[in-house]
Amino acid sequence: MIKTIAVVGRDEDAWLTALMLQLSLGKSVQPVEVTLVELPSNVGAQDFYATIPSQRAFHELLGLSEGNVLSAGRGVQSLGYRYSGWTGDSSAFFHVYDTAGTSLDGIDFLQFWTKARHRGLNVALDEFSLAAAAARRGKMIMLNDQTSAYSHANHGYNLSALSYLKGIAKVALAAGVKHIVAEVERIRVKEERIESVLLKGGQSLEADLFIDASGDGELISQLNEGFRRWDQWFLCDRAIVASAERLRPVASFNQLSAVHAGWLGLYPLASRTGVTMQFCSRHINNDEALGVMNAAVGQPVQEPKLLALEVGVRTKPWVGNCIAVGNTAARMDGLEGVQLHVLHTALSYLLTLLPVTADYDLERNTYNTRLSGHIERLRDFQLAHYSLNGRHSDPFWRACAAVELPEALKEKIELFKARGVIAMSESETFQEESWNALLTGCGIVPDSYDPLVDKIPEDHQIQQFQRMLSFVAERAEQMPDMETFVQVHDAGSYSKGLF
């Protein structure tokens, strides 16, 4: 029976892990003592977190309302991403957290759209998405009975890291997490298990389980567990994170623009704009990359911070009595804001598989297999962005398009090209509508469509297309401005809750 858990780490991985464990186990019938050893922070004033919609449910599990999270994190909601320049021309496409179109006679809308494209339709798939239409207009989605029958729109968050972490730490301490601020002096290991962690200052910490939330594997690396880099797939090895002036009015999406040796992201926040650039140092140096950022923003960015990127995965995130979570388990590419989701997934599996006996080989193997599967599917979704780019005149982007893809991703793309069907696995985070948005946005029109489409008269199909486009435009125009939402949350009207 597990009686003590030590979380050793920093920043979001450490605080969120300690809070989740304390809320789930700290006051159970047989309570588990949760101790957090907080290592020196890596977070600066320029840092921010971009998240996907799953983080809404994650924070609800922590007892944190959306209003509290946004107010504490000086954050905004995001309907998704707008990609510009990725296809090699001036066009752009949206990946929003929403469906596009509705099925007709039980047949997926994408099949009708594919036929229409073969017949000359020049309307992108995202034009049929209510969330994309709202994003184009600077609106926020508010679904009612009519719109929810058409759209499944959702949203993620953009959060200022420092203010968000202060709020999470306050909640964790109030929940009863034991807190030690220290650095690790030495780790005692015996028979592939951590016996204790000796902290600078002389304190020795023992526990039944050790959670490595350090980001760099400070604990789990002592158990001879390596980190497998994905340099063969992800060619960006540097990033710059900075701030810029707040967008007015604020956008309801994140903007990702391809540049000649990487990409530039603009992330709206309540009081500023988060700016990041990922790039390949073989094609552009640090000063040149900063110049690209400044030119895109229109003025020098504030507090730029240079980072070395090491995208990859821990081969076995659970070894002995040490469990890697978050950045320690996998460091993802910056596309699509999935890093916090890795932490969320790891904690979900950990709580489900928490050992109840001294022999927990089965739980450990299951954790390793399932978490690795989720991480690989996230990797594939990110990798498809690079692989399917159309920037053939740029050496960096040509190299991205030439990488040998993992077999599962290769088969997924080929099946979609042939039939307009996504081969989904149980480990997927992004569902069919996200894959449809990405693959069609990158210029893929499937070669064929479901023959059942031809049984529906073409004039009826055309009428339905026109009806959907009119409905989307009219309803999106009626949505509230995103600026209104930001002003409400930034005014702190929800900040009297848990934060």
Short mmCIF file of C-alpha atoms in Angstrom, two decimals:
data_model
loop_
_atom_site.label_atom_id
_atom_site.label_comp_id
_atom_site.label_asym_id
_atom_site.label_seq_id
_atom_site.Cartn_x
_atom_site.Cartn_y
_atom_site.Cartn_z
CA MET A 1 0.00 0.00 0.00
CA ILE A 2 1.33 3.41 -0.99
CA LYS A 3 1.47 5.73 2.02
CA THR A 4 3.89 8.45 0.89
CA ILE A 5 4.53 10.12 -2.47
CA ALA A 6 7.29 12.64 -3.14
CA VAL A 7 6.92 14.93 -6.14
CA VAL A 8 10.31 16.34 -7.13
CA GLY A 9 10.16 18.97 -9.84
CA ARG A 10 9.41 22.48 -10.92
CA ASP A 11 6.79 24.75 -12.37
CA GLU A 12 3.54 23.48 -13.91
CA ASP A 13 4.42 19.79 -13.86
CA ALA A 14 5.32 19.80 -10.18
CA TRP A 15 2.51 21.98 -8.83
CA LEU A 16 -0.28 20.42 -10.87
CA THR A 17 0.92 16.91 -10.04
CA ALA A 18 1.11 17.63 -6.32
CA LEU A 19 -2.32 19.27 -6.34
CA MET A 20 -3.98 16.43 -8.25
CA LEU A 21 -2.45 13.77 -6.00
CA GLN A 22 -3.37 15.67 -2.84
CA LEU A 23 -6.98 16.18 -3.90
CA SER A 24 -7.33 12.56 -5.02
CA LEU A 25 -5.39 10.76 -2.28
CA GLY A 26 -4.65 13.14 0.56
CA LYS A 27 -8.04 12.89 2.24
CA SER A 28 -9.11 9.38 1.25
CA VAL A 29 -10.05 6.64 3.72
CA GLN A 30 -6.39 5.66 3.84
CA PRO A 31 -4.75 9.02 3.10
CA VAL A 32 -1.49 9.31 1.21
CA GLU A 33 1.01 11.94 2.31
CA VAL A 34 2.05 14.10 -0.65
CA THR A 35 5.26 16.13 -0.41
CA LEU A 36 6.46 18.53 -3.10
CA VAL A 37 10.16 19.31 -3.42
CA GLU A 38 10.16 22.45 -5.52
CA LEU A 39 13.28 22.85 -7.66
CA PRO A 40 14.41 26.23 -9.07
CA SER A 41 11.92 27.55 -11.60
CA ASN A 42 12.55 27.85 -15.33
CA VAL A 43 9.57 30.15 -15.90
CA GLY A 44 10.01 33.82 -16.74
CA ALA A 45 7.73 36.79 -17.29
CA GLN A 46 7.56 36.08 -21.02
CA ASP A 47 6.41 32.47 -20.69
CA PHE A 48 2.87 31.29 -21.36
CA TYR A 49 0.90 28.08 -21.74
CA ALA A 50 -1.23 27.30 -24.77
CA THR A 51 -3.64 24.45 -24.11
CA ILE A 52 -6.19 22.30 -25.91
CA PRO A 53 -9.83 21.80 -24.79
CA SER A 54 -9.01 18.80 -22.59
CA GLN A 55 -7.52 21.21 -20.07
CA ARG A 56 -10.99 22.51 -19.27
CA ALA A 57 -11.99 19.11 -17.87
CA PHE A 58 -8.61 18.72 -16.17
CA HIS A 59 -9.03 21.97 -14.24
CA GLU A 60 -12.59 21.04 -13.33
CA LEU A 61 -11.19 17.87 -11.73
CA LEU A 62 -8.98 20.16 -9.68
CA GLY A 63 -12.04 22.12 -8.57
CA LEU A 64 -11.06 25.18 -10.61
CA SER A 65 -13.67 27.00 -12.66
CA GLU A 66 -12.90 28.45 -16.06
CA GLY A 67 -13.36 31.96 -14.73
CA ASN A 68 -10.86 31.34 -11.93
CA VAL A 69 -8.29 29.87 -14.31
CA LEU A 70 -8.58 32.71 -16.82
CA SER A 71 -8.48 35.44 -14.19
CA ALA A 72 -5.52 33.95 -12.32
CA GLY A 73 -3.63 33.19 -15.52
CA ARG A 74 -4.45 36.53 -17.16
CA GLY A 75 -5.63 34.30 -19.97
CA VAL A 76 -8.03 34.11 -22.87
CA GLN A 77 -9.97 31.35 -24.57
CA SER A 78 -8.78 30.16 -27.96
CA LEU A 79 -10.93 28.52 -30.61
CA GLY A 80 -7.87 27.00 -32.29
CA TYR A 81 -5.19 27.95 -34.79
CA ARG A 82 -4.85 29.82 -38.05
CA TYR A 83 -1.97 28.60 -40.21
CA SER A 84 -0.60 30.99 -42.81
CA GLY A 85 2.16 30.34 -45.31
CA TRP A 86 2.41 26.62 -44.60
CA THR A 87 1.15 25.58 -48.03
CA GLY A 88 3.71 27.64 -49.92
CA ASP A 89 1.49 30.53 -50.95
CA SER A 90 -0.36 33.33 -49.21
CA SER A 91 -3.35 31.18 -48.30
CA ALA A 92 -4.28 30.23 -44.75
CA PHE A 93 -6.37 27.56 -43.09
CA PHE A 94 -7.92 27.03 -39.67
CA HIS A 95 -7.66 24.13 -37.30
CA VAL A 96 -10.37 24.97 -34.80
CA TYR A 97 -11.86 22.72 -32.14
CA ASP A 98 -15.04 22.09 -34.09
CA THR A 99 -16.69 20.01 -36.76
CA ALA A 100 -17.15 21.23 -40.33
CA GLY A 101 -20.55 20.72 -41.92
CA THR A 102 -23.11 18.12 -40.93
CA SER A 103 -23.73 14.64 -42.22
CA LEU A 104 -26.39 14.07 -44.87
CA ASP A 105 -28.44 10.86 -44.71
CA GLY A 106 -25.90 9.46 -42.26
CA ILE A 107 -22.94 10.04 -44.59
CA ASP A 108 -20.03 12.11 -43.31
CA PHE A 109 -19.95 15.65 -44.69
CA LEU A 110 -16.33 15.29 -45.82
CA GLN A 111 -17.45 12.77 -48.44
CA PHE A 112 -19.85 15.30 -49.98
CA TRP A 113 -17.21 18.03 -49.82
CA THR A 114 -14.73 15.75 -51.60
CA LYS A 115 -17.16 15.10 -54.44
CA ALA A 116 -17.92 18.81 -54.70
CA ARG A 117 -14.22 19.66 -54.90
CA HIS A 118 -13.82 17.19 -57.75
CA ARG A 119 -16.72 18.95 -59.46
CA GLY A 120 -15.08 22.37 -59.13
CA LEU A 121 -16.18 23.69 -55.73
CA ASN A 122 -13.67 26.30 -54.54
CA VAL A 123 -14.74 26.50 -50.89
CA ALA A 124 -12.37 25.29 -48.18
CA LEU A 125 -13.59 22.77 -45.62
CA ASP A 126 -13.13 25.25 -42.76
CA GLU A 127 -15.68 27.59 -44.38
CA PHE A 128 -18.31 25.14 -43.12
CA SER A 129 -17.10 25.40 -39.51
CA LEU A 130 -18.95 27.70 -37.12
CA ALA A 131 -15.87 28.10 -34.91
CA ALA A 132 -13.70 29.06 -37.89
CA ALA A 133 -16.28 31.61 -38.98
CA ALA A 134 -16.39 33.04 -35.46
CA ALA A 135 -12.60 33.18 -35.30
CA ARG A 136 -12.44 35.12 -38.58
CA ARG A 137 -14.79 37.69 -37.07
CA GLY A 138 -13.09 37.99 -33.69
CA LYS A 139 -16.02 36.30 -31.97
CA MET A 140 -16.32 33.75 -29.17
CA ILE A 141 -18.60 30.75 -29.51
CA MET A 142 -21.73 30.57 -27.37
CA LEU A 143 -23.78 27.53 -28.41
CA ASN A 144 -27.56 27.28 -28.10
CA ASP A 145 -30.01 24.56 -29.10
CA GLN A 146 -29.83 25.46 -32.79
CA THR A 147 -26.08 25.94 -33.09
CA SER A 148 -25.22 22.91 -30.95
CA ALA A 149 -27.15 20.74 -33.40
CA TYR A 150 -24.71 21.91 -36.08
CA SER A 151 -21.47 22.58 -34.21
CA HIS A 152 -19.45 20.89 -31.47
CA ALA A 153 -17.23 23.93 -30.95
CA ASN A 154 -14.87 23.92 -27.99
CA HIS A 155 -11.93 26.02 -26.86
CA GLY A 156 -8.58 25.87 -25.15
CA TYR A 157 -6.75 28.46 -23.04
CA ASN A 158 -3.77 30.76 -23.38
CA LEU A 159 -2.37 31.50 -19.91
CA SER A 160 0.45 33.70 -18.62
CA ALA A 161 2.71 31.19 -16.90
CA LEU A 162 3.88 33.11 -13.83
CA SER A 163 0.50 34.35 -12.69
CA TYR A 164 -1.10 30.99 -13.41
CA LEU A 165 1.53 29.12 -11.37
CA LYS A 166 1.07 31.47 -8.42
CA GLY A 167 -2.63 30.65 -8.42
CA ILE A 168 -2.07 26.89 -8.67
CA ALA A 169 0.54 26.98 -5.89
CA LYS A 170 -1.87 28.84 -3.63
CA VAL A 171 -4.56 26.22 -4.18
CA ALA A 172 -2.12 23.32 -3.69
CA LEU A 173 -0.81 24.65 -0.39
CA ALA A 174 -4.33 25.32 0.84
CA ALA A 175 -5.23 21.73 -0.05
CA GLY A 176 -2.52 20.44 2.26
CA VAL A 177 0.45 19.69 0.01
CA LYS A 178 3.67 19.60 2.05
CA HIS A 179 6.14 21.97 0.41
CA ILE A 180 9.93 22.04 0.49
CA VAL A 181 12.02 24.47 -1.56
CA ALA A 182 15.37 22.84 -2.25
CA GLU A 183 17.79 21.41 -4.78
CA VAL A 184 18.80 17.77 -5.07
CA GLU A 185 22.24 16.91 -3.70
CA ARG A 186 22.26 13.16 -4.25
CA ILE A 187 19.91 10.29 -5.03
CA ARG A 188 20.33 6.95 -3.30
CA VAL A 189 19.45 4.01 -5.54
CA LYS A 190 19.27 0.32 -4.69
CA GLU A 191 18.16 -2.45 -7.04
CA GLU A 192 16.57 -0.06 -9.55
CA ARG A 193 14.59 1.73 -6.88
CA ILE A 194 15.07 5.13 -5.31
CA GLU A 195 15.62 4.73 -1.58
CA SER A 196 15.88 8.42 -0.74
CA VAL A 197 16.65 11.85 -2.12
CA LEU A 198 19.25 13.90 -0.24
CA LEU A 199 18.54 17.61 -0.53
CA LYS A 200 21.02 20.45 -0.32
CA GLY A 201 20.94 21.53 3.28
CA GLY A 202 21.10 17.98 4.56
CA GLN A 203 17.47 16.85 4.60
CA SER A 204 16.84 13.29 3.40
CA LEU A 205 13.47 12.47 1.86
CA GLU A 206 12.07 8.95 1.66
CA ALA A 207 8.84 7.87 -0.04
CA ASP A 208 7.05 4.85 -1.44
CA LEU A 209 6.76 6.52 -4.85
CA PHE A 210 8.82 9.30 -6.39
CA ILE A 211 7.29 11.43 -9.14
CA ASP A 212 9.87 13.01 -11.44
CA ALA A 213 8.42 16.35 -12.52
CA SER A 214 11.82 18.00 -13.00
CA GLY A 215 11.58 18.28 -16.78
CA ASP A 216 15.11 16.98 -17.32
CA GLY A 217 14.78 13.59 -15.64
CA GLU A 218 16.76 14.45 -12.54
CA LEU A 219 15.44 11.37 -10.71
CA ILE A 220 14.55 8.81 -13.35
CA SER A 221 17.84 9.20 -15.19
CA GLN A 222 19.54 7.75 -12.10
CA LEU A 223 17.71 4.49 -12.83
CA ASN A 224 19.45 4.20 -16.21
CA GLU A 225 16.36 5.29 -18.07
CA GLY A 226 17.25 7.21 -21.20
CA PHE A 227 15.62 9.93 -23.26
CA ARG A 228 15.06 9.22 -26.97
CA ARG A 229 15.30 12.35 -29.08
CA TRP A 230 13.20 12.80 -32.19
CA ASP A 231 15.74 14.84 -34.14
CA GLN A 232 15.13 12.69 -37.22
CA TRP A 233 11.58 14.04 -37.41
CA PHE A 234 11.54 17.46 -35.75
CA LEU A 235 14.21 19.70 -37.26
CA CYS A 236 13.65 22.83 -35.15
CA ASP A 237 16.34 22.90 -32.46
CA ARG A 238 15.91 26.44 -31.10
CA ALA A 239 13.08 28.61 -29.86
CA ILE A 240 12.70 32.20 -28.73
CA VAL A 241 9.86 33.11 -26.37
CA ALA A 242 8.94 36.75 -25.83
CA SER A 243 6.11 39.20 -25.22
CA ALA A 244 4.54 41.90 -27.36
CA GLU A 245 1.83 44.49 -26.87
CA ARG A 246 -1.69 43.23 -26.33
CA LEU A 247 -3.78 42.76 -29.46
CA ARG A 248 -6.70 45.19 -29.69
CA PRO A 249 -9.20 43.83 -30.32
CA VAL A 250 -7.99 40.48 -29.09
CA ALA A 251 -8.17 37.57 -31.52
CA SER A 252 -10.04 34.38 -30.65
CA PHE A 253 -7.39 32.16 -32.25
CA ASN A 254 -3.64 31.66 -32.24
CA GLN A 255 -1.75 32.63 -35.39
CA LEU A 256 1.06 30.37 -36.65
CA SER A 257 2.99 31.72 -39.63
CA ALA A 258 5.57 29.70 -41.52
CA VAL A 259 8.85 31.52 -42.19
CA HIS A 260 11.84 30.38 -44.20
CA ALA A 261 13.56 28.41 -41.42
CA GLY A 262 10.76 27.71 -38.94
CA TRP A 263 7.51 29.21 -37.74
CA LEU A 264 6.30 32.15 -35.68
CA GLY A 265 3.38 32.01 -33.25
CA LEU A 266 1.24 34.82 -31.81
CA TYR A 267 -0.84 33.88 -28.76
CA PRO A 268 -3.36 36.42 -27.42
CA LEU A 269 -3.35 36.97 -23.66
CA ALA A 270 -5.37 39.31 -21.46
CA SER A 271 -2.62 41.86 -20.92
CA ARG A 272 -0.06 41.04 -23.61
CA THR A 273 0.66 38.81 -26.59
CA GLY A 274 2.81 35.74 -26.24
CA VAL A 275 5.26 35.39 -29.11
CA THR A 276 7.32 32.35 -29.95
CA MET A 277 9.52 31.32 -32.84
CA GLN A 278 10.78 27.81 -33.44
CA PHE A 279 13.60 27.51 -35.93
CA CYS A 280 16.47 25.38 -37.19
CA SER A 281 19.89 26.78 -36.33
CA ARG A 282 21.37 25.21 -39.47
CA HIS A 283 19.33 27.63 -41.58
CA ILE A 284 19.11 30.78 -39.43
CA ASN A 285 21.07 32.10 -36.47
CA ASN A 286 19.68 33.45 -33.21
CA ASP A 287 19.99 37.13 -34.14
CA GLU A 288 18.33 36.60 -37.50
CA ALA A 289 15.47 34.72 -35.83
CA LEU A 290 14.97 37.57 -33.38
CA GLY A 291 14.89 39.95 -36.32
CA VAL A 292 12.13 37.91 -37.93
CA MET A 293 10.13 38.12 -34.70
CA ASN A 294 10.57 41.87 -34.43
CA ALA A 295 9.55 42.37 -38.05
CA ALA A 296 6.44 40.24 -37.62
CA VAL A 297 5.36 42.13 -34.50
CA GLY A 298 6.24 45.53 -35.95
CA GLN A 299 8.45 46.53 -33.02
CA PRO A 300 11.10 44.92 -30.80
CA VAL A 301 9.64 42.09 -28.73
CA GLN A 302 9.97 42.28 -24.95
CA GLU A 303 12.19 40.05 -22.80
CA PRO A 304 13.16 37.52 -25.49
CA LYS A 305 14.41 34.21 -24.07
CA LEU A 306 16.40 31.71 -26.13
CA LEU A 307 15.73 28.01 -25.58
CA ALA A 308 17.40 24.86 -26.86
CA LEU A 309 14.75 22.42 -28.07
CA GLU A 310 15.08 18.72 -27.33
CA VAL A 311 11.92 17.09 -28.63
CA GLY A 312 11.61 13.44 -27.64
CA VAL A 313 10.30 10.85 -25.23
CA ARG A 314 11.34 8.84 -22.20
CA THR A 315 11.56 5.21 -23.35
CA LYS A 316 10.10 3.95 -20.06
CA PRO A 317 8.42 6.69 -18.03
CA TRP A 318 7.91 4.38 -15.03
CA VAL A 319 10.98 2.56 -13.71
CA GLY A 320 11.10 0.94 -10.28
CA ASN A 321 9.33 3.30 -7.89
CA CYS A 322 9.98 6.41 -9.99
CA ILE A 323 7.37 7.78 -12.39
CA ALA A 324 8.01 10.47 -15.00
CA VAL A 325 5.22 12.92 -15.82
CA GLY A 326 4.86 15.95 -18.09
CA ASN A 327 8.07 17.25 -19.65
CA THR A 328 10.07 14.48 -18.00
CA ALA A 329 7.98 11.83 -19.78
CA ALA A 330 7.98 13.64 -23.13
CA ARG A 331 9.03 17.02 -24.47
CA MET A 332 6.76 17.82 -27.37
CA ASP A 333 7.17 20.23 -30.25
CA GLY A 334 5.47 23.59 -29.70
CA LEU A 335 2.75 23.08 -32.32
CA GLU A 336 -0.86 22.86 -31.14
CA GLY A 337 -0.20 23.42 -27.41
CA VAL A 338 -0.15 19.78 -26.28
CA GLN A 339 2.48 19.81 -23.52
CA LEU A 340 0.05 20.22 -20.61
CA HIS A 341 -2.07 17.48 -22.12
CA VAL A 342 0.88 15.09 -21.75
CA LEU A 343 0.88 15.87 -18.02
CA HIS A 344 -2.90 15.47 -17.82
CA THR A 345 -2.73 12.07 -19.53
CA ALA A 346 0.12 10.86 -17.34
CA LEU A 347 -1.72 11.82 -14.15
CA SER A 348 -4.92 10.15 -15.35
CA TYR A 349 -3.09 6.88 -15.89
CA LEU A 350 -1.13 7.22 -12.65
CA LEU A 351 -4.25 7.62 -10.54
CA THR A 352 -5.95 4.73 -12.31
CA LEU A 353 -2.91 2.46 -11.87
CA LEU A 354 -1.71 3.58 -8.43
CA PRO A 355 -0.19 0.47 -6.79
CA VAL A 356 -2.11 -1.28 -4.04
CA THR A 357 0.49 -4.00 -3.39
CA ALA A 358 4.28 -4.19 -3.24
CA ASP A 359 4.34 -5.95 -6.61
CA TYR A 360 3.21 -3.53 -9.29
CA ASP A 361 4.91 -4.75 -12.46
CA LEU A 362 1.57 -4.96 -14.25
CA GLU A 363 0.61 -1.38 -13.36
CA ARG A 364 4.05 -0.13 -14.39
CA ASN A 365 3.97 -1.91 -17.76
CA THR A 366 0.46 -0.69 -18.47
CA TYR A 367 1.40 2.91 -17.66
CA ASN A 368 4.43 2.73 -19.94
CA THR A 369 2.49 1.20 -22.83
CA ARG A 370 -0.56 3.44 -22.68
CA LEU A 371 1.24 6.72 -22.07
CA SER A 372 3.72 5.96 -24.85
CA GLY A 373 0.83 5.28 -27.22
CA HIS A 374 -0.79 8.64 -26.50
CA ILE A 375 2.51 10.47 -26.89
CA GLU A 376 3.22 8.80 -30.23
CA ARG A 377 -0.17 9.82 -31.62
CA LEU A 378 0.42 13.42 -30.48
CA ARG A 379 3.81 13.25 -32.17
CA ASP A 380 2.21 12.08 -35.41
CA PHE A 381 -0.31 14.93 -35.44
CA GLN A 382 2.44 17.48 -34.93
CA LEU A 383 4.72 15.83 -37.46
CA ALA A 384 2.06 15.91 -40.17
CA HIS A 385 2.13 19.73 -40.07
CA TYR A 386 5.79 19.73 -41.10
CA SER A 387 5.69 16.80 -43.49
CA LEU A 388 2.78 18.11 -45.58
CA ASN A 389 4.05 21.67 -45.98
CA GLY A 390 4.14 23.17 -49.47
CA ARG A 391 7.12 25.52 -49.08
CA HIS A 392 9.29 23.83 -51.69
CA SER A 393 11.57 26.84 -52.20
CA ASP A 394 12.90 26.79 -48.61
CA PRO A 395 15.67 24.26 -47.77
CA PHE A 396 14.40 23.85 -44.21
CA TRP A 397 10.87 23.05 -45.31
CA ARG A 398 12.07 20.74 -48.09
CA ALA A 399 13.99 18.82 -45.44
CA CYS A 400 10.85 18.61 -43.29
CA ALA A 401 8.88 17.18 -46.21
CA ALA A 402 11.59 14.61 -46.91
CA VAL A 403 11.74 12.93 -43.49
CA GLU A 404 10.80 9.26 -43.27
CA LEU A 405 7.50 9.18 -41.40
CA PRO A 406 6.49 6.66 -38.74
CA GLU A 407 4.54 3.85 -40.37
CA ALA A 408 1.26 4.62 -38.58
CA LEU A 409 1.31 8.24 -39.74
CA LYS A 410 2.26 7.27 -43.27
CA GLU A 411 -0.68 4.86 -43.47
CA LYS A 412 -3.04 7.45 -41.99
CA ILE A 413 -2.12 10.03 -44.62
CA GLU A 414 -2.27 7.53 -47.50
CA LEU A 415 -5.70 6.26 -46.47
CA PHE A 416 -7.01 9.81 -46.25
CA LYS A 417 -5.59 10.64 -49.68
CA ALA A 418 -7.29 7.58 -51.14
CA ARG A 419 -10.66 7.56 -49.38
CA GLY A 420 -11.10 10.60 -47.14
CA VAL A 421 -11.12 8.33 -44.10
CA ILE A 422 -9.03 8.67 -40.93
CA ALA A 423 -7.69 5.47 -39.36
CA MET A 424 -8.13 6.26 -35.68
CA SER A 425 -6.57 4.41 -32.76
CA GLU A 426 -7.73 4.31 -29.14
CA SER A 427 -4.74 6.46 -28.15
CA GLU A 428 -5.72 9.50 -30.22
CA THR A 429 -6.06 12.93 -28.66
CA PHE A 430 -7.08 14.77 -31.83
CA GLN A 431 -10.22 13.32 -33.38
CA GLU A 432 -11.32 12.97 -37.02
CA GLU A 433 -12.43 16.58 -37.36
CA SER A 434 -8.96 17.81 -36.39
CA TRP A 435 -7.24 15.47 -38.84
CA ASN A 436 -9.71 16.50 -41.55
CA ALA A 437 -8.95 20.18 -40.90
CA LEU A 438 -5.19 19.63 -40.97
CA LEU A 439 -4.99 17.36 -44.01
CA THR A 440 -7.39 19.36 -46.17
CA GLY A 441 -5.79 22.59 -44.97
CA CYS A 442 -2.44 21.26 -46.20
CA GLY A 443 -3.99 20.84 -49.63
CA ILE A 444 -5.08 17.21 -49.70
CA VAL A 445 -8.34 16.45 -51.51
CA PRO A 446 -9.09 12.72 -51.29
CA ASP A 447 -8.96 10.82 -54.58
CA SER A 448 -12.37 9.24 -54.09
CA TYR A 449 -15.48 9.51 -51.98
CA ASP A 450 -18.17 7.22 -50.59
CA PRO A 451 -20.29 5.93 -53.53
CA LEU A 452 -23.43 6.42 -51.42
CA VAL A 453 -22.97 10.16 -51.96
CA ASP A 454 -24.11 9.71 -55.57
CA LYS A 455 -27.50 8.40 -54.42
CA ILE A 456 -28.44 11.86 -53.17
CA PRO A 457 -29.48 14.27 -55.96
CA GLU A 458 -26.83 16.87 -56.71
CA ASP A 459 -29.26 19.77 -56.57
CA HIS A 460 -30.16 18.72 -53.01
CA GLN A 461 -26.47 18.56 -52.10
CA ILE A 462 -25.93 22.05 -53.51
CA GLN A 463 -28.91 23.38 -51.56
CA GLN A 464 -27.56 21.85 -48.34
CA PHE A 465 -24.13 23.39 -48.93
CA GLN A 466 -25.68 26.81 -49.46
CA ARG A 467 -27.85 26.39 -46.37
CA MET A 468 -24.84 25.45 -44.22
CA LEU A 469 -22.73 28.36 -45.44
CA SER A 470 -25.54 30.84 -44.81
CA PHE A 471 -26.22 29.39 -41.36
CA VAL A 472 -22.54 29.56 -40.40
CA ALA A 473 -22.14 33.16 -41.54
CA GLU A 474 -25.33 34.38 -39.88
CA ARG A 475 -24.77 32.62 -36.57
CA ALA A 476 -21.11 33.58 -36.34
CA GLU A 477 -22.01 37.23 -36.83
CA GLN A 478 -24.40 37.02 -33.87
CA MET A 479 -21.74 35.67 -31.49
CA PRO A 480 -20.28 38.01 -28.82
CA ASP A 481 -16.96 39.72 -29.46
CA MET A 482 -13.94 38.02 -27.94
CA GLU A 483 -12.83 41.38 -26.54
CA THR A 484 -15.87 41.37 -24.26
CA PHE A 485 -14.88 38.03 -22.75
CA VAL A 486 -11.34 39.20 -22.11
CA GLN A 487 -12.45 42.37 -20.38
CA VAL A 488 -14.75 40.40 -18.06
CA HIS A 489 -12.06 37.92 -16.98
CA ASP A 490 -9.26 40.48 -16.84
CA ALA A 491 -11.35 42.67 -14.56
CA GLY A 492 -11.09 39.90 -11.99
CA SER A 493 -14.83 39.41 -11.66
CA TYR A 494 -14.26 35.69 -11.07
CA SER A 495 -11.15 35.99 -8.93
CA LYS A 496 -12.93 35.66 -5.59
CA GLY A 497 -13.10 31.87 -5.99
CA LEU A 498 -10.40 29.31 -5.22
CA PHE A 499 -7.67 31.67 -6.34
#
